[in-house]
Coordinates of C-alpha atoms and ligand atoms in Angstrom, one line a residue:
M1 CA 16.6 74.9 -116.0
Y2 CA 16.6 78.6 -115.7
D3 CA 15.8 80.9 -118.6
I4 CA 19.1 82.0 -119.9
K5 CA 17.7 85.0 -121.9
M6 CA 16.0 86.4 -118.8
V7 CA 19.2 85.8 -116.7
R8 CA 21.3 87.7 -119.2
E9 CA 19.1 90.7 -118.9
D10 CA 20.1 90.8 -115.2
F11 CA 23.6 91.7 -116.4
P12 CA 23.6 95.0 -118.2
I13 CA 27.3 94.7 -119.3
L14 CA 26.4 91.6 -121.4
S15 CA 24.7 93.8 -124.0
R16 CA 27.8 95.9 -124.6
K17 CA 29.4 96.0 -128.0
I18 CA 33.2 95.6 -128.2
Y19 CA 34.7 96.8 -131.5
N20 CA 31.2 96.9 -132.8
R21 CA 30.6 93.2 -132.0
P22 CA 28.6 91.7 -129.2
L23 CA 30.7 91.1 -126.1
V24 CA 31.4 87.4 -125.6
Y25 CA 32.7 87.3 -122.0
L26 CA 34.6 84.2 -121.3
D27 CA 36.9 85.4 -118.5
N28 CA 34.8 84.4 -115.6
G29 CA 37.6 82.6 -113.9
A30 CA 39.3 86.0 -113.4
T31 CA 36.1 87.8 -112.4
T32 CA 32.4 87.5 -113.0
Q33 CA 30.0 90.2 -114.1
K34 CA 27.5 91.6 -111.6
P35 CA 23.7 91.3 -111.8
R36 CA 21.6 94.4 -111.2
C37 CA 20.5 93.3 -107.7
V38 CA 24.1 93.3 -106.5
V39 CA 24.9 96.8 -107.8
E40 CA 21.6 98.1 -106.7
A41 CA 22.2 96.8 -103.1
M42 CA 25.4 98.7 -103.0
V43 CA 23.9 101.9 -104.4
D44 CA 20.9 101.6 -102.0
E45 CA 23.1 101.1 -99.0
Y46 CA 25.3 104.0 -99.7
Y47 CA 22.3 106.3 -100.5
N48 CA 20.1 105.2 -97.7
V49 CA 21.7 103.3 -94.9
N50 CA 25.4 104.1 -94.7
A51 CA 26.9 104.2 -91.2
N52 CA 29.8 102.4 -89.6
V53 CA 29.0 99.0 -88.2
H54 CA 29.3 97.6 -84.6
R55 CA 29.9 101.1 -83.2
G56 CA 26.9 103.3 -83.0
V57 CA 23.7 103.3 -80.9
H58 CA 22.0 105.3 -83.7
F59 CA 19.5 103.9 -86.1
L60 CA 21.6 103.8 -89.3
S61 CA 24.5 102.1 -87.5
Q62 CA 22.2 99.4 -86.2
Q63 CA 20.7 98.9 -89.6
A64 CA 24.1 98.7 -91.3
T65 CA 25.2 96.3 -88.6
D66 CA 22.2 94.1 -89.1
L67 CA 22.7 93.9 -92.9
H68 CA 26.4 93.1 -92.3
E69 CA 25.7 90.3 -89.8
Q70 CA 22.8 88.9 -91.8
S71 CA 25.2 88.6 -94.7
R72 CA 27.5 86.6 -92.5
E73 CA 24.5 84.3 -91.9
T74 CA 23.8 84.1 -95.6
V75 CA 27.4 83.0 -96.2
R76 CA 27.2 80.5 -93.4
A77 CA 24.2 78.9 -95.0
F78 CA 25.6 79.0 -98.5
I79 CA 28.6 76.8 -97.5
N80 CA 26.8 75.1 -94.7
A81 CA 29.2 76.1 -91.9
Q82 CA 28.0 75.1 -88.4
S83 CA 28.1 78.7 -87.0
A84 CA 28.4 82.3 -88.3
A85 CA 31.3 82.7 -85.9
E86 CA 33.3 80.5 -88.3
I87 CA 32.8 83.0 -91.2
L88 CA 35.5 85.6 -91.4
F89 CA 35.2 88.4 -93.9
T90 CA 38.4 89.3 -95.8
R91 CA 39.3 91.1 -99.0
G92 CA 39.3 87.9 -101.0
T93 CA 40.8 84.5 -101.3
T94 CA 44.3 86.0 -101.3
E95 CA 43.8 87.7 -98.0
S96 CA 42.1 84.7 -96.6
I97 CA 45.1 82.5 -97.3
N98 CA 47.5 85.2 -96.1
L99 CA 45.6 85.5 -92.9
L100 CA 45.6 81.7 -92.3
A101 CA 49.3 81.4 -93.2
F102 CA 50.2 84.1 -90.8
C103 CA 48.0 83.0 -87.8
F104 CA 48.4 79.3 -88.3
G105 CA 52.2 79.8 -88.8
E106 CA 52.5 81.8 -85.6
A107 CA 50.7 79.2 -83.6
F108 CA 51.9 75.9 -85.1
V109 CA 54.8 76.1 -87.4
R110 CA 58.4 75.7 -86.2
T111 CA 61.9 75.1 -87.8
G112 CA 62.0 71.9 -89.8
D113 CA 58.2 71.6 -90.2
E114 CA 56.5 70.9 -93.5
I115 CA 53.6 72.4 -95.4
V116 CA 52.0 70.5 -98.3
V117 CA 50.6 72.3 -101.4
S118 CA 49.8 70.9 -104.8
T119 CA 51.4 71.4 -108.2
M120 CA 48.3 73.2 -109.6
E121 CA 47.9 75.9 -106.9
H122 CA 47.4 79.5 -107.8
H123 CA 50.3 81.7 -106.6
S124 CA 48.1 82.9 -103.8
N125 CA 48.1 79.4 -102.3
I126 CA 51.8 79.1 -102.7
V127 CA 53.5 82.4 -101.9
P128 CA 52.0 83.0 -98.4
W129 CA 53.1 79.5 -97.4
Q130 CA 56.5 80.1 -98.9
M131 CA 56.8 83.4 -96.9
L132 CA 55.8 81.5 -93.8
C133 CA 58.5 78.8 -94.5
E134 CA 61.1 81.6 -94.8
R135 CA 60.1 83.2 -91.5
K136 CA 60.1 79.9 -89.7
G137 CA 62.7 77.8 -91.4
A138 CA 60.0 75.4 -92.6
R139 CA 59.7 73.6 -95.9
L140 CA 57.2 73.4 -98.7
R141 CA 56.3 69.9 -100.0
V142 CA 54.4 69.5 -103.3
I143 CA 51.8 67.0 -104.3
P144 CA 52.9 65.9 -107.8
M145 CA 50.6 65.8 -110.8
A146 CA 50.1 63.3 -113.7
D147 CA 50.3 64.4 -117.3
D148 CA 46.5 64.5 -117.6
G149 CA 46.3 67.2 -114.9
T150 CA 45.2 65.0 -111.9
L151 CA 47.0 64.9 -108.6
L152 CA 49.0 61.7 -107.8
L153 CA 47.4 60.5 -104.6
E154 CA 49.8 57.7 -103.9
D155 CA 52.6 60.3 -103.9
Y156 CA 50.5 62.5 -101.7
R157 CA 50.2 59.9 -99.1
A158 CA 54.0 59.4 -99.1
L159 CA 54.5 63.1 -98.3
F160 CA 53.3 62.8 -94.7
N161 CA 55.6 62.6 -91.8
E162 CA 55.5 63.8 -88.2
R163 CA 56.6 67.3 -89.3
T164 CA 53.6 67.8 -91.7
K165 CA 51.6 70.7 -90.3
I166 CA 48.9 71.6 -92.8
V167 CA 47.8 70.6 -96.3
C168 CA 46.7 73.4 -98.7
C169 CA 44.9 72.4 -101.9
T170 CA 42.6 73.9 -104.5
Q171 CA 39.2 72.3 -105.1
V172 CA 39.2 73.3 -108.8
S173 CA 42.2 74.3 -110.9
N174 CA 41.9 77.8 -112.4
V175 CA 43.9 76.6 -115.4
L176 CA 43.0 72.9 -116.0
G177 CA 39.5 72.8 -114.7
T178 CA 40.5 69.7 -112.7
V179 CA 38.1 69.0 -109.9
N180 CA 40.3 67.5 -107.2
P181 CA 39.1 64.7 -104.9
V182 CA 39.3 67.0 -101.9
K183 CA 37.2 64.8 -99.7
E184 CA 39.8 62.0 -100.1
I185 CA 42.6 64.5 -99.7
I186 CA 41.1 65.8 -96.5
G187 CA 40.4 62.3 -95.2
E188 CA 44.1 61.2 -95.8
A189 CA 45.3 64.3 -93.8
H190 CA 42.9 63.8 -91.0
R191 CA 43.9 60.2 -90.6
R192 CA 47.3 61.7 -89.6
G193 CA 45.9 64.5 -87.5
V194 CA 46.8 67.2 -90.1
P195 CA 44.4 70.0 -90.9
V196 CA 43.4 71.0 -94.5
L197 CA 42.8 74.4 -96.2
I198 CA 40.7 74.2 -99.4
D199 CA 40.9 77.0 -101.9
G200 CA 37.4 77.4 -103.1
A201 CA 37.9 80.4 -105.4
Q202 CA 37.1 78.4 -108.5
S203 CA 34.6 75.9 -107.0
T204 CA 32.0 78.1 -105.1
P205 CA 30.8 79.8 -108.3
H206 CA 30.2 76.6 -110.1
F207 CA 28.7 73.9 -107.8
P208 CA 27.3 73.5 -104.3
V209 CA 29.9 73.4 -101.5
D210 CA 29.2 72.0 -98.1
V211 CA 32.2 72.5 -95.7
Q212 CA 30.8 70.2 -93.1
E213 CA 30.3 67.4 -95.6
L214 CA 33.9 68.0 -96.9
D215 CA 35.1 68.2 -93.3
C216 CA 37.8 70.7 -94.4
D217 CA 39.3 72.7 -91.5
F218 CA 39.6 76.0 -93.5
F219 CA 38.0 77.1 -96.8
A220 CA 38.6 80.3 -98.7
F221 CA 36.7 82.1 -101.6
S222 CA 36.3 85.4 -103.3
G223 CA 33.1 87.5 -103.7
H224 CA 34.0 88.9 -107.1
K225 CA 34.2 85.4 -108.7
I226 CA 30.7 84.5 -107.6
Y227 CA 28.9 87.6 -109.1
G228 CA 29.5 89.7 -105.9
P229 CA 31.6 92.8 -105.5
T230 CA 35.4 93.1 -105.5
G231 CA 37.2 93.6 -102.3
V232 CA 35.3 91.0 -100.2
G233 CA 36.0 87.4 -99.6
V234 CA 35.6 84.7 -96.9
L235 CA 37.8 82.5 -94.8
Y236 CA 35.8 79.7 -93.1
G237 CA 37.5 78.0 -90.2
K238 CA 36.3 75.4 -87.8
E239 CA 35.6 77.1 -84.5
E240 CA 38.0 74.7 -82.7
W241 CA 40.8 75.8 -85.0
L242 CA 40.0 79.5 -85.0
E243 CA 40.0 79.5 -81.2
K244 CA 43.5 78.3 -81.2
L245 CA 44.9 80.9 -83.6
P246 CA 46.3 84.3 -82.6
P247 CA 44.8 87.4 -84.2
Y248 CA 46.0 88.7 -87.7
Q249 CA 45.9 92.5 -87.7
G250 CA 45.5 94.6 -84.6
G251 CA 43.2 97.6 -84.3
G252 CA 39.5 98.4 -83.7
E253 CA 36.8 95.7 -83.7
M254 CA 39.2 92.8 -82.8
I255 CA 39.7 93.8 -79.2
K256 CA 37.8 93.3 -76.0
N257 CA 39.8 95.7 -73.7
V258 CA 42.9 97.7 -74.4
S259 CA 45.3 99.2 -71.9
F260 CA 49.0 100.1 -72.4
E261 CA 49.9 97.1 -70.3
R262 CA 47.7 94.4 -71.9
T263 CA 45.0 93.9 -74.6
T264 CA 42.4 91.2 -74.6
Y265 CA 40.9 90.1 -77.9
N266 CA 37.3 89.9 -79.1
E267 CA 35.4 86.7 -79.6
L268 CA 35.0 85.0 -83.0
P269 CA 34.8 86.1 -85.7
Y270 CA 35.7 89.6 -84.7
K271 CA 39.1 88.7 -83.4
F272 CA 40.2 88.3 -87.0
E273 CA 38.5 91.4 -88.4
A274 CA 40.4 94.5 -87.4
G275 CA 39.2 97.9 -88.6
T276 CA 36.1 98.9 -90.5
P277 CA 34.9 96.1 -92.7
D278 CA 33.7 96.7 -96.2
Y279 CA 30.1 96.3 -94.9
V280 CA 28.6 97.5 -98.2
A281 CA 30.5 94.7 -100.0
T282 CA 29.5 92.0 -97.5
H283 CA 25.9 93.0 -97.9
A284 CA 26.2 92.9 -101.7
L285 CA 28.0 89.6 -101.6
A286 CA 24.9 88.2 -99.7
R287 CA 22.7 89.5 -102.5
A288 CA 24.9 87.7 -105.0
L289 CA 24.7 84.4 -103.0
D290 CA 20.9 84.9 -102.9
Y291 CA 20.9 85.4 -106.6
V292 CA 22.8 82.2 -107.5
S293 CA 20.9 80.2 -104.8
A294 CA 17.6 81.3 -106.4
L295 CA 18.8 80.0 -109.8
G296 CA 20.1 76.9 -108.0
M297 CA 23.7 75.9 -107.8
E298 CA 22.8 72.4 -109.3
Q299 CA 21.2 74.1 -112.2
I300 CA 24.2 76.4 -112.7
Y301 CA 26.4 73.4 -112.6
G302 CA 24.3 71.5 -115.1
H303 CA 24.3 74.5 -117.5
E304 CA 28.0 75.1 -117.2
Q305 CA 28.9 71.5 -117.6
E306 CA 27.0 71.3 -120.8
L307 CA 28.9 74.4 -122.1
T308 CA 32.2 72.9 -121.0
R309 CA 31.6 69.6 -122.8
Y310 CA 30.4 71.4 -125.9
A311 CA 33.4 73.7 -125.9
M312 CA 35.9 70.9 -125.5
E313 CA 34.2 68.9 -128.2
R314 CA 34.0 71.8 -130.7
L315 CA 37.5 73.1 -130.0
R316 CA 38.8 69.7 -131.0
E317 CA 37.6 70.4 -134.5
V318 CA 40.5 72.8 -134.8
E319 CA 43.7 71.2 -136.2
G320 CA 46.7 71.4 -133.9
M321 CA 44.4 71.9 -130.9
R322 CA 45.7 70.8 -127.5
I323 CA 43.3 71.0 -124.5
F324 CA 44.6 70.8 -121.0
G325 CA 43.2 69.1 -118.0
P326 CA 41.4 65.8 -117.5
E327 CA 38.3 64.7 -119.5
E328 CA 36.4 64.1 -116.3
P329 CA 35.7 65.7 -113.9
H330 CA 36.4 69.0 -115.6
D331 CA 34.9 72.2 -114.4
A332 CA 33.9 75.3 -116.4
V333 CA 37.5 76.3 -117.5
V334 CA 38.9 75.3 -120.8
S335 CA 42.6 76.0 -121.4
F336 CA 44.1 75.4 -124.8
L337 CA 46.9 76.0 -127.3
V338 CA 46.9 75.7 -131.0
E339 CA 50.2 74.4 -132.4
G340 CA 52.3 77.2 -133.8
I341 CA 50.2 80.1 -132.4
H342 CA 51.4 82.0 -129.3
H343 CA 48.7 82.2 -126.6
L344 CA 49.1 86.0 -126.5
D345 CA 48.5 86.3 -130.3
M346 CA 45.4 84.1 -130.0
G347 CA 44.0 86.2 -127.1
T348 CA 44.7 89.5 -128.8
L349 CA 43.1 88.4 -132.1
L350 CA 40.0 87.0 -130.3
D351 CA 39.7 90.3 -128.5
R352 CA 39.3 92.0 -131.8
L353 CA 36.3 89.8 -132.4
G354 CA 34.8 90.9 -129.1
I355 CA 35.7 87.7 -127.3
A356 CA 37.3 88.1 -123.9
V357 CA 39.5 85.2 -122.9
R358 CA 42.6 85.2 -120.6
T359 CA 46.0 84.3 -121.7
G360 CA 49.3 83.7 -119.9
H361 CA 50.4 81.7 -116.9
H362 CA 47.2 82.4 -114.9
C363 CA 49.2 83.0 -111.7
A364 CA 50.3 79.4 -111.8
E365 CA 53.9 79.4 -112.9
P366 CA 54.9 76.2 -111.2
L367 CA 52.0 74.4 -113.0
M368 CA 53.2 75.9 -116.4
R369 CA 56.7 74.6 -115.7
R370 CA 55.3 71.1 -115.0
L371 CA 53.4 71.2 -118.3
G372 CA 56.5 72.5 -120.1
I373 CA 54.6 75.6 -121.5
E374 CA 54.7 79.3 -120.9
G375 CA 51.0 79.9 -120.9
T376 CA 47.6 78.9 -122.4
V377 CA 44.5 80.6 -123.8
R378 CA 41.7 80.1 -121.3
A379 CA 38.0 80.3 -121.8
S380 CA 36.1 80.2 -118.5
F381 CA 32.3 80.0 -118.3
G382 CA 29.7 81.6 -116.1
L383 CA 26.0 81.0 -115.5
Y384 CA 25.0 83.4 -118.2
N385 CA 27.2 82.1 -121.1
T386 CA 25.5 80.4 -124.0
K387 CA 26.2 77.7 -126.7
E388 CA 26.1 80.5 -129.3
E389 CA 29.0 82.1 -127.4
V390 CA 30.9 78.9 -127.5
D391 CA 30.3 78.8 -131.3
A392 CA 31.6 82.3 -131.5
L393 CA 34.8 81.3 -129.7
V394 CA 35.3 78.3 -131.9
E395 CA 34.7 80.3 -135.1
G396 CA 37.0 83.0 -133.8
V397 CA 39.8 80.4 -133.1
K398 CA 39.3 79.0 -136.6
R399 CA 39.6 82.5 -138.1
V400 CA 42.8 83.1 -136.2
V401 CA 44.2 79.7 -137.3
K402 CA 43.5 80.7 -140.9
M403 CA 45.4 83.9 -140.5
F404 CA 48.5 82.1 -139.4
Ligands
LIG1 N1 42.8 80.8 -105.9 C1 42.4 80.4 -107.1 C2 42.2 79.0 -107.5 C3 42.2 81.4 -108.1 O1 41.8 81.0 -109.3 C4 42.4 82.8 -107.8 C5 42.2 83.9 -108.7 C6 42.8 83.1 -106.4 C7 43.0 82.0 -105.6 C8 43.0 84.5 -106.0 O2 41.8 85.1 -105.9 P1 41.6 86.7 -105.5 O3 40.2 87.0 -105.7 O4 42.2 86.8 -104.1 O5 42.5 87.4 -106.5 N2 42.3 83.4 -110.1 C9 42.4 84.2 -111.1 C10 42.4 83.7 -112.4 O6 42.4 82.6 -112.7 N3 42.5 84.8 -113.3 O7 42.5 85.9 -112.6 C11 42.4 85.6 -111.3

């Protein structure tokens, strides 16, 4: 196990005081804090390397290009993709899914076709597909969910027909912490010749992911949720699929030759990367992946699981406590409500104690509707959180309950 005290020192923000109290940062599902090595990589690149990539013959441009392309290789290794050509840099999970919905939709979706999503998707894995459905006259089908926050796989199997074009499902729910059996979900789809997109925004920061082992066709995640910078993310796609898709945006980088009569497109992955990429952010993302890899994703998983179990157990001491999501497997997100206390009041009062949690619908309104609630209070853990911070949360919740 890694030394949590030393790890916390890598994150300067964690020693901040909020309202004169030590910051207890439990909003890692929204975004994570950045270790020094990530910020320093960005500063160093801007101060010492900065030049546009893939364009210049000059030294700095070559160096920036090398850093950018080495980062692609780091991402490839991190999720175990077969080739770096399968790693597309985007602005984040949201853009990754929009890219796929557009390109896949152009190539494969026609009037009357169907796209499968699950009840517990983040809006970013619903709305782009809905927009595609509107453009094409296609239809969204939804995998239903049991009361305990697990997907109903029998019902999932029954959704398939000859019009099913793609299945889009999150690996971990950002609200419930449910870890979906994505391997099984992918297997069922493949048996019927249907490709699958896995939303890995909430899984990649918490446990090892191997896209070849999962055999998913597409996989999306965000840099900022895994201790990297904002504004960068990844869409992985199997080469055989990416080759079949038309480009997303047009512009520089994505072309081979342009004339007013006809343009030919660049090879993978550049076909999908129009314009100057955020090459400083891709480099810093690679440093973040190096950082978590050095700690060990298995170790991070073990630590966060311990915190999650402890938080669920201790929060249950509070009268009127309702914790959402299944008991097992439950990732590092604990959503709860205390009877008679609005989630916003709970969040606001916890904030006054220096405890940062998220409240509301968490960009999952259809899930809220399914649960029959408007929102929850959500504590989400990262690799640097401690048991003492869980204690602070529980004591904070108890204090709020006393006030009501
Ligand atoms: N998918 C899931 C499962 C997510 O949790 C989020 C962000 C996204 C996609 C979108 O990621 P982005 O980086 O493109 O914005 N989830 C949250 C959250 O739970 N609180 O704030 C953002």
